[in-house]
mmCIF file of N, CA and C in Angstrom:
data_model
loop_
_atom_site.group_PDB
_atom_site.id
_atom_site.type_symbol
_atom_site.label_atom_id
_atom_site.label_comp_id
_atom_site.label_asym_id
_atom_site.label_seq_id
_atom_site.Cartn_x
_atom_site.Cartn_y
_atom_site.Cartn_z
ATOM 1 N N UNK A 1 -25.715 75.796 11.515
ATOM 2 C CA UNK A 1 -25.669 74.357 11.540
ATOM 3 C C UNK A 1 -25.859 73.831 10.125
ATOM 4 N N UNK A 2 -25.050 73.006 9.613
ATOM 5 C CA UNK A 2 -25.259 72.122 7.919
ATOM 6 C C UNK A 2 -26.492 71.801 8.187
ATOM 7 N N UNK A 3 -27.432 71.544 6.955
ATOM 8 C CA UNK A 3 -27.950 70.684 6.696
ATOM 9 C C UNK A 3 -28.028 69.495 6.680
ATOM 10 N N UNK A 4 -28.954 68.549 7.326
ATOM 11 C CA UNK A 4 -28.856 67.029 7.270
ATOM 12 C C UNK A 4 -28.831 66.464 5.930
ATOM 13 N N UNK A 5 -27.866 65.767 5.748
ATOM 14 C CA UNK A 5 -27.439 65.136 4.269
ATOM 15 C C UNK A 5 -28.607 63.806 3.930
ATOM 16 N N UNK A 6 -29.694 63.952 3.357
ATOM 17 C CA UNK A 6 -29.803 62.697 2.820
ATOM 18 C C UNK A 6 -29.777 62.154 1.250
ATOM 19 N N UNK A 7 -29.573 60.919 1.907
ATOM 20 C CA UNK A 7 -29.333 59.894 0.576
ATOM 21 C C UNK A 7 -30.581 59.571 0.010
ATOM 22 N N UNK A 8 -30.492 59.482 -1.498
ATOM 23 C CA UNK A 8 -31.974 59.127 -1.914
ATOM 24 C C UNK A 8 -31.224 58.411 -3.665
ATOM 25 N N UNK A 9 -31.671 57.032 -3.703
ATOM 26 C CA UNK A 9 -31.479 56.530 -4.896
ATOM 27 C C UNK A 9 -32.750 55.633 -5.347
ATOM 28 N N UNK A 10 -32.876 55.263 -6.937
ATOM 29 C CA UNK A 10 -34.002 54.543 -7.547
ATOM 30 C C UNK A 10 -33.658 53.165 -8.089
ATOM 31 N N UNK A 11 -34.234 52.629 -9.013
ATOM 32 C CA UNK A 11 -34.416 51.942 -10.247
ATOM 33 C C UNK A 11 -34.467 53.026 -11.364
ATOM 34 N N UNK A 12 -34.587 52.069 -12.440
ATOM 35 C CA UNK A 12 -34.920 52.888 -13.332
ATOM 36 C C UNK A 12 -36.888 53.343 -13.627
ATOM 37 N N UNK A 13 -37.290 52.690 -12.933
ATOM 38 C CA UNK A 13 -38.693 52.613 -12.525
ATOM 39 C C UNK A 13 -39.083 53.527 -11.531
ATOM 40 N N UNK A 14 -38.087 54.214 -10.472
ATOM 41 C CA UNK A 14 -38.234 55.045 -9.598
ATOM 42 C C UNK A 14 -38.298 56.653 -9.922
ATOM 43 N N UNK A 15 -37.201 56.731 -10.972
ATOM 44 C CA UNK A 15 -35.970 57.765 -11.268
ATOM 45 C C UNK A 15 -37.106 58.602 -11.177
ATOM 46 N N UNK A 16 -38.271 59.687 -12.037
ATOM 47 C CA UNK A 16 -38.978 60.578 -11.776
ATOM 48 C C UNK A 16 -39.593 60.826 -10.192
ATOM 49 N N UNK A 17 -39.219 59.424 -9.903
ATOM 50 C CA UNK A 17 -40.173 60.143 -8.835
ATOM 51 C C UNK A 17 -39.042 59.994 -7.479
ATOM 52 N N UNK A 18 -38.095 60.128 -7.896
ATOM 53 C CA UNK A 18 -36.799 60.157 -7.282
ATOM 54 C C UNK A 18 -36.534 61.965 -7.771
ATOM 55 N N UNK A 19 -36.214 61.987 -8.686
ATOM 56 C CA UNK A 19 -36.260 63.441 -8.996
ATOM 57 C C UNK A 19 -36.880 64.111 -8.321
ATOM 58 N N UNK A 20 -38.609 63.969 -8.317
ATOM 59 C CA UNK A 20 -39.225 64.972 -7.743
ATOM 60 C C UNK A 20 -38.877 64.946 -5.732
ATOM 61 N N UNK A 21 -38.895 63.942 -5.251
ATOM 62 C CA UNK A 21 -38.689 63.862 -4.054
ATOM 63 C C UNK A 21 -37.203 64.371 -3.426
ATOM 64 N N UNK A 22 -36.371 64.311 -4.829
ATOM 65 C CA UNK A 22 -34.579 65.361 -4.352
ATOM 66 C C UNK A 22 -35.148 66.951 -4.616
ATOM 67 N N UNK A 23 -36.277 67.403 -5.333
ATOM 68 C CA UNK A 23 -36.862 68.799 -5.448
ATOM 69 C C UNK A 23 -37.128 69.015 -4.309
ATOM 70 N N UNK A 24 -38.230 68.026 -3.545
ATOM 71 C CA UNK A 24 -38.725 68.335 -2.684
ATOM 72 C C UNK A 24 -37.857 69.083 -1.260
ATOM 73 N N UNK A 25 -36.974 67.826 -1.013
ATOM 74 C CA UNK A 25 -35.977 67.670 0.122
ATOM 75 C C UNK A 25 -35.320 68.772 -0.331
ATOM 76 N N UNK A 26 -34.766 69.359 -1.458
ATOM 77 C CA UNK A 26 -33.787 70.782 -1.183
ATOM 78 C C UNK A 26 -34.672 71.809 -0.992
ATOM 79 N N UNK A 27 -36.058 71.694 -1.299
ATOM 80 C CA UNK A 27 -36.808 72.668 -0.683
ATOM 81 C C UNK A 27 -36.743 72.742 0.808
ATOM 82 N N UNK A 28 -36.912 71.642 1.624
ATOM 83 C CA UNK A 28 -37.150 71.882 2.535
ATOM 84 C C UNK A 28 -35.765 72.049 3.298
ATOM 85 N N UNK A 29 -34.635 72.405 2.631
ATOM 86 C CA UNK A 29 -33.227 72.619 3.537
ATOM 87 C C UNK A 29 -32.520 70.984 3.410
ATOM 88 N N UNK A 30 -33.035 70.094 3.110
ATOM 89 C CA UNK A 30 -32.193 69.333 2.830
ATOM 90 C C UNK A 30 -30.981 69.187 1.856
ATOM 91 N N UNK A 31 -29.723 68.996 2.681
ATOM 92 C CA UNK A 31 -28.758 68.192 1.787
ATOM 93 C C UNK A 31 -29.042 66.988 0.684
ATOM 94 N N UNK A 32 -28.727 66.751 -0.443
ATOM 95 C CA UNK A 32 -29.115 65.494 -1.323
ATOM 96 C C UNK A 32 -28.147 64.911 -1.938
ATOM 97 N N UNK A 33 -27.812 63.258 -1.382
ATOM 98 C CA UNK A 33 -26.542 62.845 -2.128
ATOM 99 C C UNK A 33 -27.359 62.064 -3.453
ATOM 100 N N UNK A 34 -27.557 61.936 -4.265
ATOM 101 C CA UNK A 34 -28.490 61.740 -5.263
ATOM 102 C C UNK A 34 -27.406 60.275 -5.768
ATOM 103 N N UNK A 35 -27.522 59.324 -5.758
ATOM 104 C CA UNK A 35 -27.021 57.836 -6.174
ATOM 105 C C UNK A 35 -27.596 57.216 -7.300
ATOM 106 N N UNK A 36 -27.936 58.133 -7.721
ATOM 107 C CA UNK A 36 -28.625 57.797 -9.010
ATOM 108 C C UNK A 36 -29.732 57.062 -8.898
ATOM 109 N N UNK A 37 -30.523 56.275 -10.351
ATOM 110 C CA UNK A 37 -29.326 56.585 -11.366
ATOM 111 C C UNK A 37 -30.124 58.337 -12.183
ATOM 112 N N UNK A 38 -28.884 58.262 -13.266
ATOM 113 C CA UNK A 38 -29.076 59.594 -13.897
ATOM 114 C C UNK A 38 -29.822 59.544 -14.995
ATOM 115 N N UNK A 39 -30.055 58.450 -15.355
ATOM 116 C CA UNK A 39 -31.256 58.339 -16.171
ATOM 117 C C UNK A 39 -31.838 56.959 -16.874
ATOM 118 N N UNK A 40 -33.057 56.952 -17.843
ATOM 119 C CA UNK A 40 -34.139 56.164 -17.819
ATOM 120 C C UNK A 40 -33.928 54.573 -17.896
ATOM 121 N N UNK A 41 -32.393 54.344 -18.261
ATOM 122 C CA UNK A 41 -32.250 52.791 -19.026
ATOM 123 C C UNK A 41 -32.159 52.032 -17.515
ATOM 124 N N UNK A 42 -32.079 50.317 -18.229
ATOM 125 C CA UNK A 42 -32.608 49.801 -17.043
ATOM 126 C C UNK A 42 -31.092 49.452 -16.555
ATOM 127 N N UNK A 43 -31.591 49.380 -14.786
ATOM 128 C CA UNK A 43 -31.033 49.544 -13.569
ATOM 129 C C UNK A 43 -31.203 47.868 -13.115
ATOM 130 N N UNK A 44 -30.397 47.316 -12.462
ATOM 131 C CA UNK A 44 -30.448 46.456 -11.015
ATOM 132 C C UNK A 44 -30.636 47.314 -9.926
ATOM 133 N N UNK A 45 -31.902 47.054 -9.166
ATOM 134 C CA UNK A 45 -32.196 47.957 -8.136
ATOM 135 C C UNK A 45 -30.960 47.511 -6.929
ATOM 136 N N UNK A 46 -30.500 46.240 -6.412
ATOM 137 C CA UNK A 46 -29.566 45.807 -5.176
ATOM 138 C C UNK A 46 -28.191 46.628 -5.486
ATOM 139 N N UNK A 47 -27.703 47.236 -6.915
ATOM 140 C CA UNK A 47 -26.770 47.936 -6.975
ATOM 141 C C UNK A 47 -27.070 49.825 -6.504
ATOM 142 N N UNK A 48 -28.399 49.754 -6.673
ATOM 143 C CA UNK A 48 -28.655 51.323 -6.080
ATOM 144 C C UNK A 48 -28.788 51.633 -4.644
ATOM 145 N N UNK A 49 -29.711 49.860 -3.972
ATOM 146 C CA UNK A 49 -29.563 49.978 -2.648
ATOM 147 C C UNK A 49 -28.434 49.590 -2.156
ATOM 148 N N UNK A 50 -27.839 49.262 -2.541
ATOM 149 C CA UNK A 50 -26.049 48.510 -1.940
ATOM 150 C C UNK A 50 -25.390 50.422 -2.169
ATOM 151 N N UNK A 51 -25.360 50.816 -3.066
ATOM 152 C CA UNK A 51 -24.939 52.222 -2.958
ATOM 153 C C UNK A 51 -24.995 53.461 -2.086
ATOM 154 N N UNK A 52 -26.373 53.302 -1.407
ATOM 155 C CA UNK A 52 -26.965 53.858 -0.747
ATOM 156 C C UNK A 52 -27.325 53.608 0.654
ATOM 157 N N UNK A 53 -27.137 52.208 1.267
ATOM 158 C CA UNK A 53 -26.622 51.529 2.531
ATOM 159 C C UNK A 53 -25.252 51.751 2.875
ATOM 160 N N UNK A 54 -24.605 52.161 1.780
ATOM 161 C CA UNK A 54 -23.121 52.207 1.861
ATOM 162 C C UNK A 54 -22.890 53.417 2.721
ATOM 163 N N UNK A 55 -23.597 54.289 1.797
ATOM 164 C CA UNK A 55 -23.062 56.194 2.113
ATOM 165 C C UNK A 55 -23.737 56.010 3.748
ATOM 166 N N UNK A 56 -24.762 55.351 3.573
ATOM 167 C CA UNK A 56 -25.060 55.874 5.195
ATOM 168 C C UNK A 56 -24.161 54.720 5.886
ATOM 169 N N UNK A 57 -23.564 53.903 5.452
ATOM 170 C CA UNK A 57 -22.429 53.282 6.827
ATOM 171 C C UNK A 57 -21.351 53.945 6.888
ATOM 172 N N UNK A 58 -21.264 54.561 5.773
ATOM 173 C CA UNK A 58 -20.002 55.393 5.832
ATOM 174 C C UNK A 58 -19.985 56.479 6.214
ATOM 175 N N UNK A 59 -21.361 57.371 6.644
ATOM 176 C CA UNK A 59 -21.663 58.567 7.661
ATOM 177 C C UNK A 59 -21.893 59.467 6.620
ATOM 178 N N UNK A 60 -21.839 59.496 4.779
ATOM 179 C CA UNK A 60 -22.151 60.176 3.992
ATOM 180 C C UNK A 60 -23.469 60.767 4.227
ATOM 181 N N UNK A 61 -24.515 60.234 4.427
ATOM 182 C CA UNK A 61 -25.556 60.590 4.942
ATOM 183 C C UNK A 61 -26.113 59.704 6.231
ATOM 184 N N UNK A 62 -27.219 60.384 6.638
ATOM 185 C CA UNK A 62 -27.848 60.212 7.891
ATOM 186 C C UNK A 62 -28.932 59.419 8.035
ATOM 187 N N UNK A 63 -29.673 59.780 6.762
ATOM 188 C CA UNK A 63 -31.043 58.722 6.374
ATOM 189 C C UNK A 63 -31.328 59.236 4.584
ATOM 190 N N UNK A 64 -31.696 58.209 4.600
ATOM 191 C CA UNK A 64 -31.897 57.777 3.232
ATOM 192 C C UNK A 64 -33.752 57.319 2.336
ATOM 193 N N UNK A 65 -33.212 57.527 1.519
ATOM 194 C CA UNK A 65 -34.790 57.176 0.297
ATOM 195 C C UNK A 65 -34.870 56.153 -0.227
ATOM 196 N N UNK A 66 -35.157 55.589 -0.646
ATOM 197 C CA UNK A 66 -35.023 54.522 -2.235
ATOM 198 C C UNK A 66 -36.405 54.651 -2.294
ATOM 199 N N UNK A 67 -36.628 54.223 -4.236
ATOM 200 C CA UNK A 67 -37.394 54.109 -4.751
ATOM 201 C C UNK A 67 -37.420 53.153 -5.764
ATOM 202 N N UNK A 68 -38.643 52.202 -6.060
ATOM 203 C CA UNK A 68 -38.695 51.397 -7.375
ATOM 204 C C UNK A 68 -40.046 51.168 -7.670
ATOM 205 N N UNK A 69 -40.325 50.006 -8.302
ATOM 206 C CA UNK A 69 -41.734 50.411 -9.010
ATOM 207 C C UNK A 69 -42.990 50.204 -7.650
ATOM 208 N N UNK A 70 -42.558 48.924 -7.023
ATOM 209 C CA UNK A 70 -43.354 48.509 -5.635
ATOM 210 C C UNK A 70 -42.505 48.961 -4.610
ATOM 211 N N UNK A 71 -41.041 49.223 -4.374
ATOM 212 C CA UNK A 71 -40.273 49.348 -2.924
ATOM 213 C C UNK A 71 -39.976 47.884 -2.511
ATOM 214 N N UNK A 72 -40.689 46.989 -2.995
ATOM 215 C CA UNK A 72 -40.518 45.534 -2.230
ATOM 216 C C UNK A 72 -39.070 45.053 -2.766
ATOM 217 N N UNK A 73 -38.749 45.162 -3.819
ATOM 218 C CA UNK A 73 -37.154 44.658 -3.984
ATOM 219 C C UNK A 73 -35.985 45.473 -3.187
ATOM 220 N N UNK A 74 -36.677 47.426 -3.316
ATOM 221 C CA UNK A 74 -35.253 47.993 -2.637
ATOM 222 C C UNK A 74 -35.200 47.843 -0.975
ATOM 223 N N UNK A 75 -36.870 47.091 -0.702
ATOM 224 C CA UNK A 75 -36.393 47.083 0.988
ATOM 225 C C UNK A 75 -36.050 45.992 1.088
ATOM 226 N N UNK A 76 -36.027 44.748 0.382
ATOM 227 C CA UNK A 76 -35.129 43.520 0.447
ATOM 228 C C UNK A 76 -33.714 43.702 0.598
ATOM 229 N N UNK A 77 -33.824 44.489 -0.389
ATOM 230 C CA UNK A 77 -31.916 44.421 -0.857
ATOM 231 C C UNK A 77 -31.287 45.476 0.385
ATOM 232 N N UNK A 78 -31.892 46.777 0.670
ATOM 233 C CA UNK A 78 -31.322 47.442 1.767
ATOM 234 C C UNK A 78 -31.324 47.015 2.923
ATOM 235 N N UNK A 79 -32.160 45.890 3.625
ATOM 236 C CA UNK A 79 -31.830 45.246 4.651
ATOM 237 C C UNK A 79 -31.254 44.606 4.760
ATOM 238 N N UNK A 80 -30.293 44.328 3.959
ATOM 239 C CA UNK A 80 -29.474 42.843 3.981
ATOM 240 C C UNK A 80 -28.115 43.726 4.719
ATOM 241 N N UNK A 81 -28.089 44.779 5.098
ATOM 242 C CA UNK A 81 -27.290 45.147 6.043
ATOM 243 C C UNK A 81 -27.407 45.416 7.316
ATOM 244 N N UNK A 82 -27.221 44.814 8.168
ATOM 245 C CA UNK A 82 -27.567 45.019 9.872
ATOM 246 C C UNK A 82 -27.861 46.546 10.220
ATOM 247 N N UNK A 83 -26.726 47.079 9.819
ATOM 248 C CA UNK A 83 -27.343 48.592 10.527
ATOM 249 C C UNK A 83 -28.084 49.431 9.678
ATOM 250 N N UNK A 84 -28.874 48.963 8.959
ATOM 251 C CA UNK A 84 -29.872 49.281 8.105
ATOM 252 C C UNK A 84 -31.503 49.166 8.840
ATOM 253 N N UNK A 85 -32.144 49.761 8.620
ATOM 254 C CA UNK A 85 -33.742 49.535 9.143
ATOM 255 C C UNK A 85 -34.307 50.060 7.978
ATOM 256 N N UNK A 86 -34.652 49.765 6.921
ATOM 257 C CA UNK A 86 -35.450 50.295 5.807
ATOM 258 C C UNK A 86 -37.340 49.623 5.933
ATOM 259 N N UNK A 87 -37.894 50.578 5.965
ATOM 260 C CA UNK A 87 -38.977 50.687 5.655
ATOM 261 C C UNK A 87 -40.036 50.608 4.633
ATOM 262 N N UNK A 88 -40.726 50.397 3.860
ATOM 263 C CA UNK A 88 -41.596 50.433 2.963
ATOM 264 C C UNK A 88 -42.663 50.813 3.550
ATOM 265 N N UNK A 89 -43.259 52.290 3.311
ATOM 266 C CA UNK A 89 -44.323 52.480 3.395
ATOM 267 C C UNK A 89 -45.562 52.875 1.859
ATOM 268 N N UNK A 90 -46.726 52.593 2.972
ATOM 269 C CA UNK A 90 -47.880 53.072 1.645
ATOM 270 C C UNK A 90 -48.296 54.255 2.165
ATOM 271 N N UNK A 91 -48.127 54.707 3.111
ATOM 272 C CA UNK A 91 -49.194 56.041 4.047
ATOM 273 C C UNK A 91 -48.040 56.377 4.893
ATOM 274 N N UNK A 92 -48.942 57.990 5.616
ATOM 275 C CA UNK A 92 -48.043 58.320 6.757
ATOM 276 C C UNK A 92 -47.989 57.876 7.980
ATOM 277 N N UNK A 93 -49.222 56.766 8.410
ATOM 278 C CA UNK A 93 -48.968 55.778 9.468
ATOM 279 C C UNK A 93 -48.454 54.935 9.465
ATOM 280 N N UNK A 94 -47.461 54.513 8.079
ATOM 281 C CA UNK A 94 -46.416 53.524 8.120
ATOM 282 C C UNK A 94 -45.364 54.287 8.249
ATOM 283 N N UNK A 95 -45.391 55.694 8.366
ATOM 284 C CA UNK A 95 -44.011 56.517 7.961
ATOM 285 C C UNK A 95 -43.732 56.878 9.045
ATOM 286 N N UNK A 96 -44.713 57.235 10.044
ATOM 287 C CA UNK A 96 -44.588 57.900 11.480
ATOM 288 C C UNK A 96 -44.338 56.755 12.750
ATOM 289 N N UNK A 97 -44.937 55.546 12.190
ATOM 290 C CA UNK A 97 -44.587 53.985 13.311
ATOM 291 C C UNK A 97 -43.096 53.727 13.369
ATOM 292 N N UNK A 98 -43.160 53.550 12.002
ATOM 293 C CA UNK A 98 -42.025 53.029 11.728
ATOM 294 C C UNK A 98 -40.453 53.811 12.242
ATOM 295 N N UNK A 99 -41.190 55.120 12.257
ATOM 296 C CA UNK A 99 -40.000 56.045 13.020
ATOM 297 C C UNK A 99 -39.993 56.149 14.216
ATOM 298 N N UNK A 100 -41.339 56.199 14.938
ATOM 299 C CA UNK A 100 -41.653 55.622 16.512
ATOM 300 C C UNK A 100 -41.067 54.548 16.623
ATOM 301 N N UNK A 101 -41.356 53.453 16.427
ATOM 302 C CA UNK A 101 -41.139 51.723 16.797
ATOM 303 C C UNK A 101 -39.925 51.429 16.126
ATOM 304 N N UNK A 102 -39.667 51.624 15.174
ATOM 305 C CA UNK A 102 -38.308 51.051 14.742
ATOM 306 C C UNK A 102 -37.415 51.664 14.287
ATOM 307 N N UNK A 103 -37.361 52.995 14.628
ATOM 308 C CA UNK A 103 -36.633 53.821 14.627
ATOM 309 C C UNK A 103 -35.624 53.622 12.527
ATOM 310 N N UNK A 104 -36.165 53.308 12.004
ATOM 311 C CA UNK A 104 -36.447 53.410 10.314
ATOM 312 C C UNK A 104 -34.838 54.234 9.998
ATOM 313 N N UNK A 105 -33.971 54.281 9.248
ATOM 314 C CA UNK A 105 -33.212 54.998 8.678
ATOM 315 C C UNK A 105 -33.062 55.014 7.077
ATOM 316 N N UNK A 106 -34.057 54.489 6.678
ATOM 317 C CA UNK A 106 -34.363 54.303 5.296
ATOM 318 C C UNK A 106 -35.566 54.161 4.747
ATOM 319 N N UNK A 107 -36.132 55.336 3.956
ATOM 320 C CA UNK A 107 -37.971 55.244 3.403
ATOM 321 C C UNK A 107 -37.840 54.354 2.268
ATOM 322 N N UNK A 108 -39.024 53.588 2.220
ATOM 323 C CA UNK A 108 -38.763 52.923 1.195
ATOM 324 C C UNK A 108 -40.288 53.378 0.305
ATOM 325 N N UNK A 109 -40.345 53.764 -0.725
ATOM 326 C CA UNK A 109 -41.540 53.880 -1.641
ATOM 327 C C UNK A 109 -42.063 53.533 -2.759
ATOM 328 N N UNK A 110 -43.075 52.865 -3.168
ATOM 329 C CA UNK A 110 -43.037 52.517 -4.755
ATOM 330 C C UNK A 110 -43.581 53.601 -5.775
ATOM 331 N N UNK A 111 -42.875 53.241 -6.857
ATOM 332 C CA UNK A 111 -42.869 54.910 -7.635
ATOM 333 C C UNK A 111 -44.533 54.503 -8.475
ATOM 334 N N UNK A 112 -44.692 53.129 -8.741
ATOM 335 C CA UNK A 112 -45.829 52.607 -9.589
ATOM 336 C C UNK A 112 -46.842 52.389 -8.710
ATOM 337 N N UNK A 113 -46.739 52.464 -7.204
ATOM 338 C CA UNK A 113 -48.343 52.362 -6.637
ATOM 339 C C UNK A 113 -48.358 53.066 -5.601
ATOM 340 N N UNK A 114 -47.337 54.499 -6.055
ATOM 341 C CA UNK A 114 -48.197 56.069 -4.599
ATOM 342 C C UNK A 114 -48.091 56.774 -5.378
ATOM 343 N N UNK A 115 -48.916 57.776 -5.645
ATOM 344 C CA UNK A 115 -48.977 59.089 -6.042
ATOM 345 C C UNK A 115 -47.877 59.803 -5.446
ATOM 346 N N UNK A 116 -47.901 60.908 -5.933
ATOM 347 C CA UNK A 116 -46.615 61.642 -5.330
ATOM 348 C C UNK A 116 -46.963 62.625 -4.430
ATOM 349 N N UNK A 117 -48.650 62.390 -3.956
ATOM 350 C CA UNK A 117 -48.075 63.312 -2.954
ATOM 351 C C UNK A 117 -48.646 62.730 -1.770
ATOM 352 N N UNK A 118 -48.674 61.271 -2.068
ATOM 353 C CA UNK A 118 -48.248 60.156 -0.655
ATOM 354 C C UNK A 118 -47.077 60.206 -0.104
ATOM 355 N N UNK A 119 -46.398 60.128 -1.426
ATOM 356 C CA UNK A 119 -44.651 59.533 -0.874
ATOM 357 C C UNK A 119 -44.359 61.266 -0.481
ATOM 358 N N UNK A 120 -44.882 62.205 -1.038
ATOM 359 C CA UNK A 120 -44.014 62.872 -0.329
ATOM 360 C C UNK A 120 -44.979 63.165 1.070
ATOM 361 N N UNK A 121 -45.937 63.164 1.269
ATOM 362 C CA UNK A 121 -46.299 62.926 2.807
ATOM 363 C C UNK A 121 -45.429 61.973 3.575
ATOM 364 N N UNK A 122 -45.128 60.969 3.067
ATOM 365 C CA UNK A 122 -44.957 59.616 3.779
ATOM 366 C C UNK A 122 -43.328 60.570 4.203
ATOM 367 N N UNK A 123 -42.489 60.816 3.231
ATOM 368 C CA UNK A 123 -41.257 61.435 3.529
ATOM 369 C C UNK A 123 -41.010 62.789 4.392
ATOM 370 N N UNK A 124 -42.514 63.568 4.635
ATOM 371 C CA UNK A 124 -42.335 64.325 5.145
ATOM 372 C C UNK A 124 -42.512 64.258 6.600
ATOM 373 N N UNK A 125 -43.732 63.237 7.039
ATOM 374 C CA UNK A 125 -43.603 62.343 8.063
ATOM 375 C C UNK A 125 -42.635 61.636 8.556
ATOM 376 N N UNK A 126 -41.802 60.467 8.018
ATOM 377 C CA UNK A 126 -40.856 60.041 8.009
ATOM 378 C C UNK A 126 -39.521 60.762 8.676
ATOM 379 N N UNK A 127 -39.387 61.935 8.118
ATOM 380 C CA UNK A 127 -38.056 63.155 8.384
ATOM 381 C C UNK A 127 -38.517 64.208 9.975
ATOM 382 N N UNK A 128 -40.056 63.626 10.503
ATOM 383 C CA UNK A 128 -40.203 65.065 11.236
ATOM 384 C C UNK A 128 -40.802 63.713 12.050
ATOM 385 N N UNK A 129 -40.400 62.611 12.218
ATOM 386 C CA UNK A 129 -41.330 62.164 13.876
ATOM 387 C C UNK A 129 -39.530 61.451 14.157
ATOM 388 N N UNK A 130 -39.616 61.443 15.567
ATOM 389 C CA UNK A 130 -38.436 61.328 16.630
ATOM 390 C C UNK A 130 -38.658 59.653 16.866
ATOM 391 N N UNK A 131 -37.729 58.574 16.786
ATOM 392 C CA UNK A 131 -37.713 57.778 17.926
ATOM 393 C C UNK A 131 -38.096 57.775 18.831
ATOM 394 N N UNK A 132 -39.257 57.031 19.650
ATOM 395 C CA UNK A 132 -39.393 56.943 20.367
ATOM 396 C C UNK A 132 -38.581 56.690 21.515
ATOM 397 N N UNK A 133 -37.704 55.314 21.390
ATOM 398 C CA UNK A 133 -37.494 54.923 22.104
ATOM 399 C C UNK A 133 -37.754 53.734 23.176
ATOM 400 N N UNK A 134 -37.358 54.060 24.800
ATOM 401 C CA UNK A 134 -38.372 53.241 25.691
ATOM 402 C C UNK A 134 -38.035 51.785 25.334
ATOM 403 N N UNK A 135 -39.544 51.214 25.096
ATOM 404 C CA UNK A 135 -39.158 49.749 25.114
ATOM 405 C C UNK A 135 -39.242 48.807 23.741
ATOM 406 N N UNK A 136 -38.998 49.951 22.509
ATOM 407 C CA UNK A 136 -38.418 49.670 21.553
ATOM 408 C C UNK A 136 -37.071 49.792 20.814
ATOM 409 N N UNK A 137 -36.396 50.327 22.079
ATOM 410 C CA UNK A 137 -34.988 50.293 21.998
ATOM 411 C C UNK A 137 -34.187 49.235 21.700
ATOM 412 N N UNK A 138 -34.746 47.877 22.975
ATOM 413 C CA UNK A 138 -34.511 46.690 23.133
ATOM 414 C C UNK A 138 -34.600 46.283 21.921
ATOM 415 N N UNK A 139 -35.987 45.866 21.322
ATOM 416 C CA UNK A 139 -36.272 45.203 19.822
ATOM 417 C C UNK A 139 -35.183 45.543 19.023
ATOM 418 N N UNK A 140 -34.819 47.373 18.464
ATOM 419 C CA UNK A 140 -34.089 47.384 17.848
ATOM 420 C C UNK A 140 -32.502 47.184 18.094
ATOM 421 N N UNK A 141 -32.014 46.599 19.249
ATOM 422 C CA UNK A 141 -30.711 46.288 19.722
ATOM 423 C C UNK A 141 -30.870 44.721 19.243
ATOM 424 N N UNK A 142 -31.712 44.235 19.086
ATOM 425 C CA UNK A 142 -32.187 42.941 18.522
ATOM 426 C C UNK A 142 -31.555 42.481 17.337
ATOM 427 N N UNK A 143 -31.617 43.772 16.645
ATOM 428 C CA UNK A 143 -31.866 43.181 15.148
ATOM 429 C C UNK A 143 -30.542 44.090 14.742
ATOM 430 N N UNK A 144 -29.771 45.440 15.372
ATOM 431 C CA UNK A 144 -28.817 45.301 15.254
ATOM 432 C C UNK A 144 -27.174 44.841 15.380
#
């Protein structure tokens, strides 16, 4: 069976810790479509999340990363697409709800206020809890 493809893009405020989290994910058997960017100069973050909402409408990948200095701009800008559910978490009880209850197809993390081995908890959580389902199905038929 392939590997599940995910998407993972930054800021230029993200990029290291975008790096380390595409290390991580090919460790663990993940596919990585890497959307940059490729390096340090400065970025518009809505062009990395517009890049990266894309691949997953377009079935390039399955679920996706972003990163910037707080996450609060790339989960703005990645929701501005309906079949998007992006997340921002600080912990793995925002990483594991959010995949219960709202069934999440996008982590969102800030590279300037988690350590790295939050976000990569938060991502490793994130990738290993199931939809629930049930009677949060409804909600999310809501909002897509």
């Amino acid at each position: 069976m392939a590997a599940e493809v995910i998407a993972i893009a930054s800021d230029h405020a993200g990029i290291d810790a975008k790096d380390a989290l595409k290390t991580v994910l090919t460790e663990w058997g993940y596919e990585v479509l890497d959307l940059g960017p490729n390096s340090a100069g400065s970025v518009d973050y809505p062009d990395f999340a517009d890049a990266l909402t894309t691949a997953i409408g377009e079935g390039q990948a399955a679920r996706g990363v972003l990163l910037c200095g707080t996450g609060i701009g790339m989960s703005i800008a990645a929701n501005r697409k309906p079949f998007i559910r992006a997340a921002l978490c600080h912990g793995v009880t925002d990483a594991r709800l959010t995949r219960q209850h709202n069934d999440a197809n996008v982590l969102v993390v800030g590279a300037r206020t988690l350590g790295i081995q939050t976000r990569k908890d938060c991502l490793e959580t994130f990738l290993n809890t199931e939809f629930e389902g049930g009677r949060h199905q409804r909600r999310i038929d809501k909002m897509s």
